[in-house]
């Protein structure tokens, strides 16, 4: 017994398609290639860019959170709002450092401002310059050691402590008026979560 071979279909009544012109064939192939590049290349490129940004972000965060001591620049808006440290404008010689643990979080900030800026800062705390106590160094040795602050230089130095009920932050503030036009302000704001 021999196996029967499949029979070829009989030609249909539809007319044959005309042969494709070389120009149309090239356009169709180009369009197909473009679609393939877009479907594969764009997502692959996006993934490469995203991975590079993610890796860079992790390195930036690692550097930021592994640093010790004051870092030059403005604290973030979130930090300023959370710790209620309203740095006035204008301000320069800005530096900050944040520490967190399960018990207490602290934001250390220093800045130099104008007399009007100092008044604005104190007003935001609900105090005024008259509330500053001469030679009252309210920032303790522990906090001075962390930041490297030294309050033994030329003064006059004055300070006060703003105590607030948790979770509102309490603040220790010291002002150096050795340059009466541009006072230097040191703040330790601490909050208990």
Coordinates of C-alpha atoms in Angstrom, one line a residue:
X1 CA 0.0 0.0 0.0
X2 CA 1.3 3.3 -0.9
X3 CA 0.6 6.5 0.9
X4 CA -1.4 9.0 -1.0
X5 CA 0.1 12.4 -1.4
X6 CA -1.9 15.4 -0.6
X7 CA -3.5 17.0 -3.6
X8 CA -2.7 20.6 -4.5
X9 CA -5.6 23.0 -4.2
X10 CA -7.1 24.0 -7.4
X11 CA -6.6 27.6 -8.5
X12 CA -9.3 30.0 -7.2
X13 CA -11.3 32.3 -9.4
X14 CA -9.7 35.4 -7.8
X15 CA -7.2 37.2 -10.0
X16 CA -3.5 37.1 -9.0
X17 CA -2.1 40.0 -7.3
X18 CA 0.1 42.1 -9.5
X19 CA 3.8 41.9 -8.7
X20 CA 5.0 44.4 -6.2
X21 CA 7.1 47.2 -7.6
X22 CA 10.6 47.5 -6.1
X23 CA 9.8 51.0 -4.6
X24 CA 6.7 49.7 -2.8
X25 CA 8.6 46.7 -1.6
X26 CA 11.4 48.9 -0.2
X27 CA 8.9 51.2 1.6
X28 CA 7.1 48.2 3.1
X29 CA 10.4 46.8 4.4
X30 CA 11.4 50.2 5.8
X31 CA 8.1 50.5 7.6
X32 CA 8.5 47.0 9.0
X33 CA 12.0 47.8 10.2
X34 CA 10.9 51.1 11.8
X35 CA 8.1 49.4 13.7
X36 CA 10.4 46.7 15.0
X37 CA 13.0 49.3 16.1
X38 CA 10.2 51.3 17.8
X39 CA 8.7 48.3 19.5
X40 CA 12.1 46.9 20.8
X41 CA 14.4 49.9 20.8
X42 CA 12.3 52.5 22.7
X43 CA 11.5 50.2 25.7
X44 CA 15.1 49.0 25.8
X45 CA 16.4 52.5 25.8
X46 CA 14.0 53.6 28.5
X47 CA 15.1 50.7 30.7
X48 CA 18.8 51.6 30.2
X49 CA 18.1 55.2 31.1
X50 CA 15.9 54.3 34.1
X51 CA 18.5 51.8 35.4
X52 CA 21.3 54.4 35.2
X53 CA 19.2 57.0 37.0
X54 CA 18.2 54.6 39.7
X55 CA 21.8 53.6 40.2
X56 CA 22.9 57.3 40.4
X57 CA 20.1 58.0 42.8
X58 CA 21.2 55.3 45.2
X59 CA 24.7 56.6 45.2
X60 CA 23.6 60.1 45.9
X61 CA 21.4 58.9 48.8
X62 CA 24.2 56.7 50.1
X63 CA 26.6 59.7 50.1
X64 CA 24.0 61.9 51.7
X65 CA 23.0 59.6 54.6
X66 CA 26.5 58.3 55.2
X67 CA 27.9 61.8 55.7
X68 CA 28.7 63.1 59.1
X69 CA 28.7 66.8 60.1
X70 CA 27.3 69.8 58.5
X71 CA 26.7 69.9 54.7
X72 CA 26.6 73.3 52.9
X73 CA 23.3 74.3 51.5
X74 CA 19.7 74.7 52.3
X75 CA 17.8 71.9 54.2
X76 CA 14.9 70.6 52.0
X77 CA 11.5 72.2 52.3
X78 CA 10.2 69.0 54.0
X79 CA 12.9 69.2 56.6
X80 CA 12.3 72.9 57.2
X81 CA 8.6 72.3 57.6
X82 CA 8.9 69.2 59.8
X83 CA 11.4 70.8 62.1
X84 CA 9.8 74.2 61.9
X85 CA 13.1 75.9 60.9
X86 CA 12.1 78.9 58.8
X87 CA 15.4 80.1 57.4
X88 CA 14.8 83.8 56.4
X89 CA 15.7 85.5 53.2
X90 CA 18.4 86.7 52.7
X91 CA 20.6 84.1 54.3
X92 CA 24.1 82.8 53.5
X93 CA 26.7 80.5 55.0
X94 CA 23.9 78.0 55.3
X95 CA 24.7 74.5 56.5
X96 CA 22.6 71.7 57.9
X97 CA 22.8 68.1 59.2
X98 CA 20.0 65.7 60.2
X99 CA 20.2 62.8 62.6
X100 CA 17.4 60.2 63.1
X101 CA 17.0 57.4 65.5
X102 CA 14.1 55.6 67.1
X103 CA 13.9 58.0 70.0
X104 CA 14.7 61.5 68.7
X105 CA 15.2 63.2 65.3
X106 CA 17.4 66.4 65.1
X107 CA 18.0 69.0 62.5
X108 CA 21.1 71.2 63.0
X109 CA 21.1 74.4 60.9
X110 CA 23.4 77.4 60.8
X111 CA 22.9 80.6 58.7
X112 CA 24.0 84.2 58.6
X113 CA 21.3 86.7 57.9
X114 CA 20.5 90.4 58.3
X115 CA 19.0 92.1 61.4
X116 CA 15.6 92.1 59.6
X117 CA 16.1 88.4 58.7
X118 CA 16.8 87.6 62.4
X119 CA 13.7 89.5 63.5
X120 CA 11.7 87.6 60.9
X121 CA 13.1 84.3 62.0
X122 CA 12.4 85.0 65.7
X123 CA 8.9 86.2 64.9
X124 CA 8.2 82.9 63.1
X125 CA 9.1 81.2 66.4
X126 CA 6.8 83.5 68.3
X127 CA 9.7 85.3 70.0
X128 CA 11.7 88.5 69.5
X129 CA 15.3 89.7 70.1
X130 CA 14.4 90.8 73.7
X131 CA 13.9 87.1 74.5
X132 CA 17.5 86.3 73.7
X133 CA 19.4 85.8 77.0
X134 CA 23.0 87.1 76.9
X135 CA 25.7 84.4 77.4
X136 CA 23.0 81.6 77.4
X137 CA 24.6 78.9 75.4
X138 CA 21.6 76.6 75.0
X139 CA 23.1 74.1 72.6
X140 CA 24.8 71.4 74.6
X141 CA 28.2 69.8 74.3
X142 CA 26.9 66.7 72.5
X143 CA 25.3 68.7 69.8
X144 CA 28.4 71.0 69.5
X145 CA 30.6 67.9 69.1
X146 CA 28.3 66.5 66.3
X147 CA 28.3 69.7 64.3
X148 CA 31.8 71.0 65.2
X149 CA 30.3 74.3 66.4
X150 CA 32.5 76.3 68.9
X151 CA 30.8 79.0 70.8
X152 CA 34.0 80.4 72.4
X153 CA 34.9 82.9 69.7
X154 CA 34.2 86.7 69.7
X155 CA 30.6 87.5 70.7
X156 CA 28.3 88.6 72.2
X157 CA 26.5 85.3 72.2
X158 CA 22.9 84.9 73.3
X159 CA 20.3 82.2 73.1
X160 CA 17.0 80.7 74.2
X161 CA 15.2 77.5 74.2
X162 CA 11.7 77.1 72.6
X163 CA 10.0 74.1 74.3
X164 CA 6.9 72.7 72.6
X165 CA 4.7 69.8 73.3
X166 CA 5.4 66.6 71.2
X167 CA 5.2 66.1 68.3
X168 CA 6.0 69.8 67.7
X169 CA 9.8 70.3 67.6
X170 CA 11.6 72.0 70.5
X171 CA 14.5 74.3 69.5
X172 CA 17.7 75.5 71.0
X173 CA 18.9 78.8 69.3
X174 CA 22.1 80.6 69.7
X175 CA 22.8 84.0 68.0
X176 CA 26.3 85.5 67.5
X177 CA 26.1 89.3 67.2
X178 CA 29.9 89.8 66.7
X179 CA 28.9 91.5 63.4
X180 CA 25.8 93.4 64.4
X181 CA 24.7 93.9 60.7
X182 CA 24.9 90.2 59.9
X183 CA 24.1 88.0 62.9
X184 CA 25.0 84.3 62.8
X185 CA 22.3 81.9 63.9
X186 CA 22.7 78.3 65.1
X187 CA 19.7 76.1 65.6
X188 CA 19.1 72.6 66.9
X189 CA 15.5 71.5 66.3
X190 CA 14.5 68.2 67.8
X191 CA 11.3 66.2 67.6
X192 CA 10.2 63.0 69.1
X193 CA 8.2 60.8 66.7

